[in-house]
Amino acid sequence: MIDFIKLIGDKILSLFNQDPKDAENEKVFISEGCFGKIEEVGDVYYIMISIQGVIDPDEFRRVMEWALIKVKSGNYNIIINSGSLKAMPKESMEYMDDYWLPEALKHNLNLVVIIRPTDLFGYISLEAICKKFPIMNYKFVPSMLDAQLEILKIS
């Protein structure tokens, strides 16, 4: 009987100690340069996608498909950490133009905050995608802190 009471007590305590986002397995790891996860600033959750270096089109598609599922399932804004992005292949840009952004906008994506790549080609790649969708609210910022502040402003 004591074991049963302890088990029930542990279950109840775990409800208070567990982050609800952890319980839903809210992250995807594709590679060192390509991953996504749900993060929180203040009491606001957002999708953080990290794309670094020269991004592989298949890896990029996988992380963005994960993010699209999250956008469709809830009211998330997105931060793209692309500070070290060197270049985005043409097929990744086409995927964003032809499929991902139209789908995300249909599901009320409010804001995409992009940490500005220091590499000129990385910046040009992302800016070209964003300019094709003038109805999308996007911002380029220099750091993660600035990106999080933008997320807080809109929420």
mmCIF file of C-alpha atoms in Angstrom:
data_model
loop_
_atom_site.group_PDB
_atom_site.id
_atom_site.type_symbol
_atom_site.label_atom_id
_atom_site.label_comp_id
_atom_site.label_asym_id
_atom_site.label_seq_id
_atom_site.Cartn_x
_atom_site.Cartn_y
_atom_site.Cartn_z
ATOM 1 C CA MET A 1 0.000 0.000 0.000
ATOM 2 C CA ILE A 2 2.830 2.399 0.836
ATOM 3 C CA ASP A 3 4.444 1.713 -2.565
ATOM 4 C CA PHE A 4 1.156 2.509 -4.291
ATOM 5 C CA ILE A 5 0.816 5.820 -2.427
ATOM 6 C CA LYS A 6 4.436 6.710 -3.260
ATOM 7 C CA LEU A 7 3.833 5.867 -6.944
ATOM 8 C CA ILE A 8 0.733 8.072 -7.076
ATOM 9 C CA GLY A 9 2.586 10.873 -5.267
ATOM 10 C CA ASP A 10 5.490 10.660 -7.743
ATOM 11 C CA LYS A 11 3.058 10.784 -10.693
ATOM 12 C CA ILE A 12 1.357 13.872 -9.287
ATOM 13 C CA LEU A 13 4.687 15.623 -8.653
ATOM 14 C CA SER A 14 5.887 14.796 -12.167
ATOM 15 C CA LEU A 15 2.921 16.726 -13.561
ATOM 16 C CA PHE A 16 4.177 19.874 -11.843
ATOM 17 C CA ASN A 17 7.866 19.343 -12.614
ATOM 18 C CA GLN A 18 7.577 18.467 -16.288
ATOM 19 C CA ASP A 19 7.814 21.123 -18.953
ATOM 20 C CA PRO A 20 4.839 20.488 -21.266
ATOM 21 C CA LYS A 21 6.967 21.197 -24.337
ATOM 22 C CA ASP A 22 9.490 18.504 -23.301
ATOM 23 C CA ALA A 23 6.655 16.027 -22.954
ATOM 24 C CA GLU A 24 5.755 16.554 -26.601
ATOM 25 C CA ASN A 25 9.338 15.936 -27.824
ATOM 26 C CA GLU A 26 9.536 19.373 -29.392
ATOM 27 C CA LYS A 27 12.863 19.178 -31.200
ATOM 28 C CA VAL A 28 14.464 17.706 -34.292
ATOM 29 C CA PHE A 29 18.182 17.142 -34.829
ATOM 30 C CA ILE A 30 19.219 16.664 -38.450
ATOM 31 C CA SER A 31 22.941 17.485 -38.190
ATOM 32 C CA GLU A 32 25.307 19.835 -36.331
ATOM 33 C CA GLY A 33 24.446 22.583 -38.808
ATOM 34 C CA CYS A 34 20.729 21.909 -39.108
ATOM 35 C CA PHE A 35 18.261 21.456 -36.260
ATOM 36 C CA GLY A 36 15.091 22.872 -34.788
ATOM 37 C CA LYS A 37 13.422 23.091 -31.410
ATOM 38 C CA ILE A 38 10.690 24.826 -29.492
ATOM 39 C CA GLU A 39 12.093 27.454 -27.134
ATOM 40 C CA GLU A 40 10.612 29.934 -24.718
ATOM 41 C CA VAL A 41 11.309 33.562 -23.946
ATOM 42 C CA GLY A 42 9.273 34.975 -21.091
ATOM 43 C CA ASP A 43 6.081 32.973 -21.391
ATOM 44 C CA VAL A 44 6.109 32.910 -25.208
ATOM 45 C CA TYR A 45 7.039 29.777 -27.145
ATOM 46 C CA TYR A 46 8.633 30.011 -30.581
ATOM 47 C CA ILE A 47 10.255 27.737 -33.148
ATOM 48 C CA MET A 48 14.026 28.115 -33.371
ATOM 49 C CA ILE A 49 15.628 26.731 -36.517
ATOM 50 C CA SER A 50 19.396 26.659 -36.859
ATOM 51 C CA ILE A 51 20.934 26.458 -40.328
ATOM 52 C CA GLN A 52 24.693 26.892 -40.550
ATOM 53 C CA GLY A 53 27.427 26.595 -43.175
ATOM 54 C CA VAL A 54 26.496 25.394 -46.651
ATOM 55 C CA ILE A 55 23.172 23.744 -46.007
ATOM 56 C CA ASP A 56 22.352 20.378 -47.567
ATOM 57 C CA PRO A 57 18.980 20.638 -49.394
ATOM 58 C CA ASP A 58 17.653 17.380 -47.914
ATOM 59 C CA GLU A 59 18.605 18.429 -44.377
ATOM 60 C CA PHE A 60 17.050 21.833 -44.912
ATOM 61 C CA ARG A 61 13.816 20.314 -46.207
ATOM 62 C CA ARG A 62 13.593 17.940 -43.229
ATOM 63 C CA VAL A 63 14.005 20.676 -40.617
ATOM 64 C CA MET A 64 11.584 22.968 -42.430
ATOM 65 C CA GLU A 65 8.969 20.201 -42.749
ATOM 66 C CA TRP A 66 9.224 19.705 -38.982
ATOM 67 C CA ALA A 67 8.747 23.459 -38.489
ATOM 68 C CA LEU A 68 5.750 23.512 -40.831
ATOM 69 C CA ILE A 69 4.058 20.783 -38.794
ATOM 70 C CA LYS A 70 4.567 22.964 -35.706
ATOM 71 C CA VAL A 71 3.241 26.077 -37.481
ATOM 72 C CA LYS A 72 0.141 24.142 -38.563
ATOM 73 C CA SER A 73 -0.446 22.795 -35.053
ATOM 74 C CA GLY A 74 -0.147 26.015 -33.082
ATOM 75 C CA ASN A 75 0.423 29.727 -32.989
ATOM 76 C CA TYR A 76 4.204 29.867 -33.299
ATOM 77 C CA ASN A 77 6.542 32.518 -34.612
ATOM 78 C CA ILE A 78 9.934 31.494 -35.952
ATOM 79 C CA ILE A 79 13.529 32.523 -35.327
ATOM 80 C CA ILE A 80 15.994 31.328 -37.934
ATOM 81 C CA ASN A 81 19.516 31.282 -36.542
ATOM 82 C CA SER A 82 21.501 31.684 -39.732
ATOM 83 C CA GLY A 83 24.431 33.751 -38.478
ATOM 84 C CA SER A 84 26.943 31.300 -39.979
ATOM 85 C CA LEU A 85 24.974 30.417 -43.129
ATOM 86 C CA LYS A 86 27.329 30.478 -46.124
ATOM 87 C CA ALA A 87 24.914 29.737 -48.953
ATOM 88 C CA MET A 88 21.541 28.239 -49.602
ATOM 89 C CA PRO A 89 21.308 25.949 -52.637
ATOM 90 C CA LYS A 90 18.847 26.869 -55.370
ATOM 91 C CA GLU A 91 16.628 23.843 -54.666
ATOM 92 C CA SER A 92 16.259 24.926 -51.016
ATOM 93 C CA MET A 93 15.262 28.407 -52.137
ATOM 94 C CA GLU A 94 12.740 26.935 -54.592
ATOM 95 C CA TYR A 95 11.293 24.717 -51.853
ATOM 96 C CA MET A 96 10.762 27.786 -49.659
ATOM 97 C CA ASP A 97 9.252 29.824 -52.520
ATOM 98 C CA ASP A 98 7.032 27.165 -54.049
ATOM 99 C CA TYR A 99 5.867 25.187 -51.041
ATOM 100 C CA TRP A 100 6.950 26.096 -47.528
ATOM 101 C CA LEU A 101 6.163 29.809 -47.264
ATOM 102 C CA PRO A 102 2.775 29.597 -49.028
ATOM 103 C CA GLU A 103 1.780 26.747 -46.686
ATOM 104 C CA ALA A 104 3.043 28.530 -43.573
ATOM 105 C CA LEU A 105 1.226 31.728 -44.516
ATOM 106 C CA LYS A 106 -2.027 29.772 -44.973
ATOM 107 C CA HIS A 107 -1.675 28.685 -41.350
ATOM 108 C CA ASN A 108 -1.183 32.181 -39.905
ATOM 109 C CA LEU A 109 2.575 32.388 -39.548
ATOM 110 C CA ASN A 110 2.909 35.837 -37.978
ATOM 111 C CA LEU A 111 6.611 36.582 -37.865
ATOM 112 C CA VAL A 112 9.909 35.188 -39.065
ATOM 113 C CA VAL A 113 12.945 36.725 -37.372
ATOM 114 C CA ILE A 114 16.231 35.930 -39.087
ATOM 115 C CA ILE A 115 19.596 36.321 -37.430
ATOM 116 C CA ARG A 116 21.457 37.987 -40.233
ATOM 117 C CA PRO A 117 24.152 35.826 -41.833
ATOM 118 C CA THR A 118 27.583 37.433 -41.712
ATOM 119 C CA ASP A 119 28.329 35.896 -45.113
ATOM 120 C CA LEU A 120 27.034 38.016 -48.016
ATOM 121 C CA PHE A 121 25.827 35.013 -50.049
ATOM 122 C CA GLY A 122 23.931 33.618 -47.076
ATOM 123 C CA TYR A 123 22.235 36.975 -46.544
ATOM 124 C CA ILE A 124 21.355 37.398 -50.225
ATOM 125 C CA SER A 125 19.830 33.895 -50.300
ATOM 126 C CA LEU A 126 17.503 34.577 -47.379
ATOM 127 C CA GLU A 127 16.620 38.103 -48.405
ATOM 128 C CA ALA A 128 15.663 36.922 -51.907
ATOM 129 C CA ILE A 129 13.180 34.453 -50.423
ATOM 130 C CA CYS A 130 11.653 37.011 -48.056
ATOM 131 C CA LYS A 131 11.227 39.697 -50.724
ATOM 132 C CA LYS A 132 9.048 37.371 -52.813
ATOM 133 C CA PHE A 133 6.462 37.327 -50.021
ATOM 134 C CA PRO A 134 5.723 40.954 -49.105
ATOM 135 C CA ILE A 135 2.727 39.915 -46.973
ATOM 136 C CA MET A 136 5.035 38.028 -44.629
ATOM 137 C CA ASN A 137 6.271 39.898 -41.580
ATOM 138 C CA TYR A 138 10.019 39.257 -41.382
ATOM 139 C CA LYS A 139 12.969 40.996 -39.793
ATOM 140 C CA PHE A 140 16.719 40.598 -40.022
ATOM 141 C CA VAL A 141 18.455 41.145 -36.685
ATOM 142 C CA PRO A 142 22.093 40.854 -35.549
ATOM 143 C CA SER A 143 21.714 38.500 -32.564
ATOM 144 C CA MET A 144 19.563 35.940 -30.755
ATOM 145 C CA LEU A 145 18.735 38.488 -28.049
ATOM 146 C CA ASP A 146 17.406 40.906 -30.678
ATOM 147 C CA ALA A 147 15.423 38.054 -32.249
ATOM 148 C CA GLN A 148 13.840 37.145 -28.917
ATOM 149 C CA LEU A 149 12.926 40.789 -28.297
ATOM 150 C CA GLU A 150 11.123 40.857 -31.659
ATOM 151 C CA ILE A 151 9.182 37.724 -30.680
ATOM 152 C CA LEU A 152 8.166 39.373 -27.387
ATOM 153 C CA LYS A 153 7.075 42.584 -29.151
ATOM 154 C CA ILE A 154 4.581 40.795 -31.378
ATOM 155 C CA SER A 155 3.187 38.519 -28.664
#
